[in-house]
Short mmCIF file of C-alpha atoms and ligand atoms in Angstrom, two decimals:
data_model
loop_
_atom_site.label_atom_id
_atom_site.label_comp_id
_atom_site.label_asym_id
_atom_site.label_seq_id
_atom_site.Cartn_x
_atom_site.Cartn_y
_atom_site.Cartn_z
CA MET S 1 0.00 0.00 0.00
CA THR S 2 1.34 3.46 -0.86
CA LYS S 3 1.54 5.49 2.33
CA THR S 4 0.36 9.07 2.62
CA ILE S 5 2.94 11.54 3.90
CA ALA S 6 2.09 14.70 5.87
CA ILE S 7 4.65 17.50 6.14
CA ILE S 8 4.15 19.80 9.15
CA GLY S 9 5.70 23.26 8.60
CA LEU S 10 6.23 24.47 5.04
CA GLY S 11 9.18 26.84 5.31
CA TYR S 12 12.66 26.70 3.76
CA VAL S 13 12.95 23.03 4.75
CA GLY S 14 9.39 21.71 4.61
CA LEU S 15 8.34 23.02 1.22
CA PRO S 16 11.16 21.51 -0.90
CA LEU S 17 10.61 18.22 0.93
CA ALA S 18 6.85 18.32 0.29
CA ILE S 19 7.55 19.02 -3.40
CA GLU S 20 9.94 16.06 -3.74
CA PHE S 21 7.62 13.63 -1.94
CA GLY S 22 4.64 15.10 -3.82
CA LYS S 23 6.18 14.02 -7.13
CA LYS S 24 5.87 10.36 -6.06
CA TYR S 25 3.54 9.88 -3.10
CA PRO S 26 0.23 11.28 -1.86
CA THR S 27 1.55 14.21 0.21
CA LEU S 28 -0.30 16.63 2.47
CA GLY S 29 1.47 19.90 3.24
CA PHE S 30 0.35 21.69 6.41
CA ASP S 31 1.32 25.04 7.94
CA ILE S 32 -0.20 27.11 10.75
CA ASN S 33 0.32 30.26 8.67
CA PRO S 34 -2.79 30.58 6.44
CA THR S 35 -1.14 33.22 4.23
CA ARG S 36 1.67 30.80 3.43
CA ILE S 37 -0.87 28.10 2.48
CA GLU S 38 -2.83 30.55 0.33
CA GLU S 39 0.38 31.55 -1.49
CA LEU S 40 1.43 27.93 -1.99
CA ARG S 41 -1.99 27.02 -3.38
CA ASN S 42 -1.37 29.82 -5.89
CA ARG S 43 2.05 28.31 -6.61
CA PHE S 44 3.95 31.23 -5.14
CA ASP S 45 6.91 30.56 -2.84
CA ARG S 46 8.11 33.72 -1.12
CA THR S 47 11.37 32.00 -0.15
CA HIS S 48 12.20 31.62 -3.88
CA GLN S 49 13.26 27.99 -3.38
CA ILE S 50 10.53 26.51 -5.55
CA ASN S 51 9.47 27.67 -9.03
CA SER S 52 6.18 27.11 -10.87
CA HIS S 53 7.63 24.14 -12.78
CA ASP S 54 8.46 22.38 -9.46
CA PHE S 55 4.90 23.01 -8.22
CA GLN S 56 3.54 21.51 -11.43
CA GLU S 57 5.70 18.39 -11.07
CA ALA S 58 4.44 17.72 -7.53
CA LYS S 59 1.19 16.21 -8.82
CA PHE S 60 0.29 14.39 -5.61
CA LEU S 61 0.84 17.33 -3.25
CA SER S 62 -2.00 19.33 -1.67
CA PHE S 63 -1.85 22.16 0.89
CA HIS S 64 -3.92 22.32 4.08
CA THR S 65 -4.74 24.68 6.93
CA ASP S 66 -6.94 22.25 8.86
CA ILE S 67 -4.88 19.72 10.84
CA GLN S 68 -7.82 17.25 10.78
CA GLU S 69 -7.21 16.80 7.05
CA LEU S 70 -3.92 15.04 7.88
CA LYS S 71 -5.54 12.24 9.85
CA ASN S 72 -5.30 9.68 7.07
CA ALA S 73 -1.53 10.06 6.74
CA GLN S 74 0.69 7.22 7.90
CA ILE S 75 3.96 9.17 7.91
CA TYR S 76 4.25 12.59 9.59
CA ILE S 77 7.37 14.67 8.96
CA ILE S 78 7.97 17.65 11.24
CA THR S 79 9.90 20.61 9.80
CA VAL S 80 9.10 23.49 12.17
CA PRO S 81 11.54 26.15 13.46
CA THR S 82 13.97 25.54 16.32
CA PRO S 83 15.17 29.04 17.26
CA LEU S 84 16.78 30.38 20.44
CA ASP S 85 15.04 32.32 23.19
CA GLU S 86 16.27 35.72 24.33
CA TYR S 87 18.90 34.09 26.58
CA LYS S 88 20.25 31.99 23.70
CA ASN S 89 18.70 28.83 25.06
CA PRO S 90 16.99 26.36 22.68
CA ASP S 91 13.32 27.13 22.09
CA ILE S 92 11.78 23.76 21.26
CA SER S 93 8.21 25.01 21.76
CA TYR S 94 7.46 24.71 18.00
CA LEU S 95 8.56 21.06 18.04
CA LEU S 96 6.45 20.34 21.11
CA ASN S 97 3.41 22.18 19.71
CA ALA S 98 3.63 20.37 16.37
CA SER S 99 3.91 17.05 18.27
CA LYS S 100 0.88 17.99 20.37
CA MET S 101 -1.12 18.87 17.25
CA ILE S 102 -0.49 15.63 15.39
CA ALA S 103 -0.65 13.24 18.38
CA PRO S 104 -4.48 12.98 18.42
CA LEU S 105 -4.42 12.11 14.70
CA LEU S 106 -2.11 9.14 15.07
CA SER S 107 -3.27 5.62 14.45
CA SER S 108 -1.62 2.25 14.79
CA LYS S 109 1.81 1.84 13.13
CA ASP S 110 2.16 5.48 12.10
CA ILE S 111 5.67 6.92 11.88
CA ILE S 112 6.67 10.43 12.95
CA ILE S 113 9.95 11.74 11.54
CA TYR S 114 11.57 14.88 12.94
CA GLU S 115 13.72 16.94 10.57
CA SER S 116 14.17 20.14 12.59
CA THR S 117 17.68 20.69 13.92
CA THR S 118 17.87 20.08 17.65
CA TYR S 119 20.12 18.79 20.44
CA PRO S 120 20.77 15.06 20.87
CA THR S 121 18.07 13.24 22.89
CA CYS S 122 15.37 15.83 22.03
CA THR S 123 13.36 13.42 19.83
CA LEU S 124 13.14 10.61 22.35
CA LYS S 125 13.21 12.54 25.63
CA ASP S 126 11.17 15.66 24.75
CA CYS S 127 8.98 14.86 21.73
CA VAL S 128 8.02 11.21 22.25
CA PRO S 129 6.47 11.81 25.72
CA ILE S 130 4.24 14.52 24.16
CA LEU S 131 3.19 12.13 21.38
CA GLU S 132 2.34 9.47 23.97
CA GLN S 133 0.51 11.87 26.27
CA TYR S 134 -1.71 13.41 23.58
CA SER S 135 -2.39 10.22 21.61
CA SER S 136 -2.76 7.64 24.39
CA LEU S 137 -0.65 5.38 22.16
CA LYS S 138 2.58 3.65 23.17
CA TYR S 139 5.95 4.47 21.64
CA ASN S 140 7.52 1.63 19.62
CA ILE S 141 4.37 -0.47 20.05
CA ASP S 142 1.61 1.65 18.51
CA PHE S 143 3.68 4.34 16.80
CA PHE S 144 7.33 4.76 15.78
CA VAL S 145 9.66 7.70 15.30
CA GLY S 146 12.66 8.69 13.26
CA TYR S 147 15.06 11.59 12.88
CA SER S 148 16.43 12.75 9.54
CA PRO S 149 18.15 16.14 9.69
CA GLU S 150 17.87 18.54 6.80
CA ARG S 151 21.06 19.81 5.18
CA ILE S 152 19.75 22.12 2.47
CA ASN S 153 21.54 25.37 1.79
CA PRO S 154 19.03 28.02 0.62
CA GLY S 155 20.26 30.09 -2.32
CA ASP S 156 22.58 27.29 -3.46
CA ARG S 157 21.45 26.18 -6.92
CA GLU S 158 23.99 23.34 -7.11
CA HIS S 159 23.12 21.52 -3.91
CA LYS S 160 19.36 21.04 -3.89
CA LEU S 161 17.48 18.60 -1.69
CA PRO S 162 17.88 15.51 -3.94
CA ASP S 163 21.62 16.25 -4.42
CA ILE S 164 22.53 16.19 -0.74
CA LYS S 165 23.16 12.86 0.98
CA LYS S 166 20.62 12.47 3.78
CA ILE S 167 21.16 10.98 7.22
CA THR S 168 18.25 8.80 8.38
CA SER S 169 17.43 6.94 11.58
CA GLY S 170 14.52 5.16 13.22
CA SER S 171 13.30 3.89 16.58
CA THR S 172 13.53 0.18 15.61
CA PRO S 173 15.73 -1.50 12.98
CA GLU S 174 12.67 -2.22 10.78
CA VAL S 175 11.35 1.34 11.00
CA ALA S 176 14.84 2.77 10.41
CA LYS S 177 15.03 0.69 7.21
CA GLU S 178 11.60 1.85 6.08
CA ILE S 179 12.50 5.51 6.72
CA ASP S 180 15.82 5.08 4.94
CA GLU S 181 14.14 3.53 1.89
CA LEU S 182 11.53 6.28 1.83
CA TYR S 183 14.19 9.01 1.67
CA ALA S 184 16.36 6.99 -0.73
CA SER S 185 13.45 7.08 -3.18
CA ILE S 186 13.69 10.89 -3.49
CA ILE S 187 17.34 11.66 -2.68
CA THR S 188 19.48 10.89 -5.72
CA ALA S 189 22.69 11.49 -3.72
CA GLY S 190 21.70 8.57 -1.46
CA THR S 191 21.14 8.16 2.26
CA TYR S 192 23.19 7.23 5.31
CA LEU S 193 21.36 5.14 7.87
CA ALA S 194 22.69 6.15 11.28
CA PRO S 195 22.73 3.50 14.03
CA SER S 196 20.48 5.54 16.35
CA ILE S 197 18.32 8.65 16.52
CA GLU S 198 20.80 10.31 18.91
CA VAL S 199 23.68 9.74 16.47
CA ALA S 200 21.65 11.39 13.69
CA GLU S 201 20.76 14.36 15.96
CA MET S 202 24.34 14.83 17.10
CA ALA S 203 25.73 14.48 13.57
CA LYS S 204 23.60 17.37 12.33
CA VAL S 205 24.32 19.73 15.17
CA ILE S 206 28.10 19.21 14.98
CA GLU S 207 28.16 19.90 11.22
CA ASN S 208 27.11 23.47 11.91
CA ALA S 209 29.18 23.79 15.08
CA GLN S 210 32.27 22.76 13.10
CA ARG S 211 31.54 25.38 10.43
CA ASP S 212 30.98 28.02 13.12
CA LEU S 213 34.37 27.23 14.65
CA ASN S 214 36.19 27.29 11.35
CA ILE S 215 34.76 30.71 10.56
CA ALA S 216 35.54 31.89 14.11
CA PHE S 217 39.17 30.93 13.50
CA VAL S 218 39.49 33.08 10.37
CA ASN S 219 37.53 35.88 12.06
CA GLU S 220 40.07 35.83 14.88
CA ILE S 221 42.86 35.91 12.31
CA ALA S 222 41.14 38.96 10.75
CA LEU S 223 41.08 40.71 14.15
CA ILE S 224 44.80 40.01 14.66
CA CYS S 225 45.66 41.07 11.10
CA ASP S 226 43.76 44.31 11.67
CA LYS S 227 45.97 45.08 14.68
CA LEU S 228 49.05 44.22 12.64
CA GLY S 229 47.95 46.28 9.65
CA ILE S 230 48.16 43.21 7.40
CA GLU S 231 45.51 42.34 4.77
CA THR S 232 43.69 39.20 5.97
CA GLN S 233 42.53 38.28 2.46
CA GLU S 234 46.14 38.30 1.24
CA VAL S 235 47.22 36.12 4.17
CA LEU S 236 44.45 33.61 3.45
CA LYS S 237 45.29 33.60 -0.26
CA ALA S 238 48.92 32.79 0.58
CA SER S 239 48.05 30.09 3.15
CA SER S 240 45.56 28.50 0.75
CA THR S 241 48.45 27.45 -1.48
CA LYS S 242 49.05 24.61 1.00
CA TRP S 243 47.01 21.54 0.01
CA ASN S 244 45.38 21.01 3.39
CA PHE S 245 44.63 24.62 4.39
CA LEU S 246 40.86 24.98 4.81
CA PRO S 247 39.41 27.78 2.63
CA PHE S 248 37.16 29.57 5.15
CA LYS S 249 36.48 33.30 4.84
CA PRO S 250 35.96 35.80 7.66
CA GLY S 251 32.60 37.53 7.98
CA LEU S 252 29.36 38.01 9.84
CA VAL S 253 27.89 34.69 11.00
CA GLY S 254 24.12 34.97 11.13
CA GLY S 255 21.13 32.96 9.95
CA HIS S 256 19.25 30.22 11.70
CA CYS S 257 21.74 27.38 11.43
CA ILE S 258 25.44 28.13 11.98
CA SER S 259 24.88 30.85 14.56
CA ILE S 260 22.16 28.95 16.43
CA ASP S 261 22.85 25.23 16.35
CA PRO S 262 26.05 25.40 18.45
CA TYR S 263 23.92 26.79 21.31
CA TYR S 264 21.71 23.69 21.08
CA LEU S 265 24.81 21.57 21.61
CA THR S 266 26.27 23.69 24.41
CA HIS S 267 22.86 23.74 26.15
CA LYS S 268 22.77 19.94 26.25
CA ALA S 269 26.39 19.75 27.39
CA HIS S 270 25.71 22.22 30.24
CA GLU S 271 22.74 20.11 31.32
CA LEU S 272 25.12 17.16 31.61
CA GLY S 273 27.64 19.15 33.66
CA TYR S 274 30.17 19.72 30.90
CA HIS S 275 30.93 23.31 29.92
CA PRO S 276 32.22 23.38 26.34
CA ARG S 277 35.16 25.71 25.94
CA VAL S 278 36.07 25.41 22.28
CA ILE S 279 32.52 25.65 20.90
CA SER S 280 31.67 28.58 23.20
CA ALA S 281 34.86 30.42 22.24
CA GLY S 282 33.88 30.24 18.57
CA ARG S 283 30.46 31.72 19.38
CA LEU S 284 32.04 34.56 21.37
CA VAL S 285 34.33 35.52 18.49
CA ASN S 286 31.61 35.34 15.84
CA ASP S 287 29.03 37.20 17.92
CA ALA S 288 31.48 40.08 18.40
CA MET S 289 32.06 40.62 14.67
CA PRO S 290 29.16 43.03 13.95
CA SER S 291 30.51 45.48 16.52
CA PHE S 292 34.04 45.16 15.15
CA VAL S 293 32.80 45.84 11.61
CA ALA S 294 30.80 48.94 12.64
CA GLN S 295 33.72 50.35 14.62
CA LYS S 296 36.18 49.64 11.83
CA LEU S 297 34.07 51.54 9.31
CA ILE S 298 33.84 54.49 11.70
CA LYS S 299 37.64 54.47 12.19
CA LEU S 300 38.23 54.35 8.44
CA MET S 301 35.93 57.35 7.99
CA ILE S 302 37.58 59.30 10.81
CA ALA S 303 40.97 58.61 9.20
CA LYS S 304 39.65 60.38 6.11
CA ASP S 305 38.41 63.32 8.16
CA ILE S 306 34.75 62.50 7.51
CA LYS S 307 32.34 63.89 10.09
CA ILE S 308 30.60 60.90 11.70
CA LEU S 309 27.44 62.63 12.95
CA ARG S 310 24.95 62.41 10.06
CA ALA S 311 27.53 60.72 7.79
CA LYS S 312 25.70 58.98 4.95
CA ILE S 313 26.40 55.27 4.77
CA LEU S 314 25.21 52.80 2.13
CA ILE S 315 25.03 49.15 3.16
CA LEU S 316 25.12 46.60 0.35
CA GLY S 317 23.22 43.48 1.42
CA VAL S 318 21.16 42.81 4.57
CA THR S 319 20.24 39.13 4.24
CA PHE S 320 22.02 36.57 6.41
CA LYS S 321 23.90 35.21 3.42
CA GLU S 322 24.46 35.79 -0.28
CA ASN S 323 21.91 35.07 -3.04
CA CYS S 324 19.13 34.33 -0.57
CA ASN S 325 16.28 36.57 0.65
CA ASP S 326 16.22 35.32 4.24
CA ILE S 327 16.95 38.05 6.82
CA ARG S 328 16.27 35.98 9.95
CA ASN S 329 19.05 36.52 12.47
CA SER S 330 21.10 38.49 9.94
CA LYS S 331 23.98 40.14 11.77
CA VAL S 332 23.93 43.07 9.33
CA PHE S 333 21.15 44.57 11.46
CA GLU S 334 23.50 44.67 14.46
CA VAL S 335 26.01 46.61 12.35
CA ILE S 336 23.23 48.99 11.25
CA ASP S 337 22.11 49.56 14.86
CA GLU S 338 25.63 50.37 15.99
CA LEU S 339 26.22 52.79 13.10
CA ILE S 340 22.92 54.50 13.95
CA GLU S 341 24.14 54.84 17.55
CA TYR S 342 27.15 56.72 16.18
CA GLY S 343 24.69 59.13 14.53
CA CYS S 344 25.16 57.93 10.95
CA GLU S 345 22.34 58.00 8.38
CA ILE S 346 21.94 54.56 6.87
CA THR S 347 20.59 53.55 3.46
CA LEU S 348 20.21 49.89 2.51
CA LEU S 349 20.51 48.26 -0.90
CA ASP S 350 19.47 44.64 -1.30
CA PRO S 351 17.92 43.21 -4.47
CA LEU S 352 16.53 40.14 -2.68
CA ALA S 353 15.42 41.13 0.83
CA ILE S 354 11.65 41.50 1.28
CA PRO S 355 10.88 45.18 2.19
CA GLU S 356 8.03 44.42 4.65
CA GLU S 357 10.32 42.08 6.59
CA VAL S 358 13.25 44.51 6.64
CA SER S 359 11.02 47.35 7.85
CA LYS S 360 10.16 45.29 10.94
CA LEU S 361 13.84 45.34 11.95
CA THR S 362 15.05 48.81 11.01
CA SER S 363 13.78 52.22 10.01
CA ALA S 364 16.65 52.64 7.50
CA PRO S 365 15.25 52.90 3.96
CA LEU S 366 15.72 49.87 1.71
CA TYR S 367 16.18 49.98 -2.08
CA SER S 368 16.44 47.09 -4.49
CA ASN S 369 18.29 48.98 -7.22
CA LEU S 370 21.13 51.50 -6.99
CA SER S 371 19.56 53.60 -9.74
CA GLU S 372 16.63 54.37 -7.38
CA ILE S 373 19.00 56.13 -4.95
CA ASN S 374 19.83 59.76 -5.60
CA LYS S 375 22.58 60.40 -3.03
CA ARG S 376 26.35 60.37 -2.58
CA PHE S 377 27.60 58.39 0.40
CA ASP S 378 30.51 59.02 2.77
CA GLY S 379 30.85 55.33 3.45
CA VAL S 380 29.85 52.11 1.68
CA LEU S 381 29.85 48.77 3.45
CA LEU S 382 29.52 45.62 1.35
CA ALA S 383 28.11 43.16 3.88
CA VAL S 384 26.63 40.39 1.70
CA ALA S 385 28.08 39.01 -1.54
CA HIS S 386 24.91 38.91 -3.67
CA LYS S 387 25.93 38.25 -7.28
CA GLU S 388 24.22 41.52 -8.32
CA PHE S 389 26.99 43.42 -6.48
CA GLU S 390 29.84 41.92 -8.52
CA GLU S 391 29.52 44.51 -11.29
CA ILE S 392 28.13 47.38 -9.23
CA ASP S 393 29.49 50.83 -10.17
CA LEU S 394 29.55 53.12 -7.15
CA ALA S 395 31.22 56.10 -8.86
CA SER S 396 28.14 58.30 -9.05
CA HIS S 397 27.13 57.43 -5.46
CA THR S 398 30.43 58.23 -3.75
CA HIS S 399 32.84 61.20 -3.60
CA ASN S 400 36.63 61.50 -3.50
CA GLN S 401 36.85 60.95 0.25
CA SER S 402 34.26 58.14 0.54
CA VAL S 403 35.33 54.97 2.33
CA ILE S 404 34.45 51.66 0.69
CA TYR S 405 34.71 48.74 3.13
CA ASP S 406 34.21 45.34 1.50
CA LEU S 407 33.64 42.45 3.93
CA LYS S 408 33.37 39.87 1.19
CA ASP S 409 36.15 40.84 -1.21
CA VAL S 410 33.66 41.35 -4.05
CA LEU S 411 34.13 44.94 -5.20
CA LYS S 412 36.79 45.83 -7.73
CA SER S 413 37.71 49.01 -5.89
CA SER S 414 37.60 49.15 -2.11
CA HIS S 415 39.66 50.89 0.57
CA ALA S 416 39.47 48.15 3.13
CA ARG S 417 38.57 44.48 3.32
CA LEU S 418 37.84 42.31 6.34
N1 LIG L 501 16.54 27.01 6.45
C1 LIG L 501 17.63 26.26 6.39
O1 LIG L 501 18.56 26.53 5.67
C2 LIG L 501 17.74 25.00 7.22
C3 LIG L 501 18.67 24.02 6.82
C4 LIG L 501 18.75 22.86 7.56
C5 LIG L 501 17.94 22.69 8.70
N2 LIG L 501 17.08 23.67 9.06
C6 LIG L 501 16.23 23.42 10.23
O2 LIG L 501 14.93 23.05 9.77
C7 LIG L 501 13.93 23.54 10.66
C8 LIG L 501 12.95 24.42 9.90
O3 LIG L 501 13.64 25.54 9.42
P1 LIG L 501 13.05 26.48 8.28
O4 LIG L 501 14.16 27.37 7.85
O5 LIG L 501 12.34 25.67 7.25
O6 LIG L 501 11.99 27.32 9.12
P2 LIG L 501 10.87 28.30 8.51
O7 LIG L 501 10.61 29.31 9.56
O8 LIG L 501 11.26 28.73 7.13
O9 LIG L 501 9.59 27.38 8.35
C9 LIG L 501 8.93 26.79 9.39
C10 LIG L 501 7.45 26.75 9.06
O10 LIG L 501 6.80 26.03 10.10
C11 LIG L 501 5.55 26.65 10.34
N3 LIG L 501 5.08 26.20 11.66
C12 LIG L 501 5.48 26.58 12.89
N4 LIG L 501 4.83 25.87 13.82
C13 LIG L 501 4.02 25.01 13.17
C14 LIG L 501 3.09 24.01 13.58
N5 LIG L 501 2.89 23.72 14.86
N6 LIG L 501 2.43 23.33 12.63
C15 LIG L 501 2.62 23.61 11.31
N7 LIG L 501 3.49 24.54 10.87
C16 LIG L 501 4.16 25.22 11.79
C17 LIG L 501 5.82 28.14 10.20
O11 LIG L 501 4.63 28.85 9.94
C18 LIG L 501 6.79 28.13 9.02
O12 LIG L 501 6.13 28.29 7.78
C19 LIG L 501 14.68 24.26 11.78
O13 LIG L 501 14.93 23.35 12.80
C20 LIG L 501 15.99 24.64 11.12
O14 LIG L 501 17.04 24.78 12.05
C21 LIG L 501 16.93 24.81 8.34
#
């Protein structure tokens, strides 16, 4: 019998997954945001991950706002957010709520697969008790669970969901095999069946913690180079000529993966009485970068005798990474806030960021095209390497004294790089 799959949470992770499953299996996509469902029914994806051709190909996919419509599914996949609270502790409330919502719908032999990034043990110790409590069913007797972390990289056209090897796991060997075969049927790059759910959870969270640390290392090198008056980019270029030097670049580390997941891991470690030093050090370095960048731009402007109060600054890029419209947890906004504290007047240019979302975070005006801006700036900060900036000509928007600070080494002419 072909099983029906329900995907709970249709964001950056859930929608591409629903599309891939919807090409082959009866698939029900569900989200608590009715606007999102309305847009998806009209084949519009505001995250720009999915185009109209993809929607067309997903012939067996339907979108739902009523949770009751998922009750005939046999496989439930949960792809809801796992952010941090204001104290940088894991906020697993979305995972728990989604579990609570689907629990009453479960029937015998159903499988619930969690895809959201979380700390090891969360699936079995935090989510399963909720499923049991709200379904009156017994774990591993009446229902089964799995964990299969998502590894997509929004904005990356080369590594799409089917091209990225997927880790799978399940609560019994038979269920693990079934889950693995299910994913193997849509992931052309293949799957890796982990020996346990905890291994799969830990594997995901350390992938991002490792990346965070590698970037923290080059960020620290950039801070030291700045004190030495040496160009970091030139140092990295020289070091990269050794075969085993890792090609990481310094920069702002934002978004909802690399800058968040390490806190999930450190939280769990603290709970167990171990206080991670290396992982926490990386976080400290990366979290301090926005302030360093703002202060560096101010110093560069002072060195050129530019008056800081009411200085006009253009920021190129506000999203958390290049070629992607996602601004969640973008560290560019911390740079903006600090420059505003110095009394500077900020203008933003980003061809991808969604204006209504940006206006919730800052009062600085946002433009999508340089030609719409009729101003000359005292300072320009390239913060995000969108491909549209590669050929940008700033001549008519700057003056002789203007400072151009390029964090991403994209611009042909700049006065300073990170
Ligand atoms: N975005 C990425 O690049 C990426 C990559 C790998 C892993 N992840 C992880 O995947 C998970 C989801 O991330 P995302 O970026 O897709 O988040 P997102 O915010 O883009 O999407 C989550 C969706 O879930 C919906 N939602 C919240 N609670 C719900 C509920 N109870 N029932 C139904 N829908 C609900 C929201 O309305 C939203 O549309 C997170 O754990 C994240 O860390 C994200």
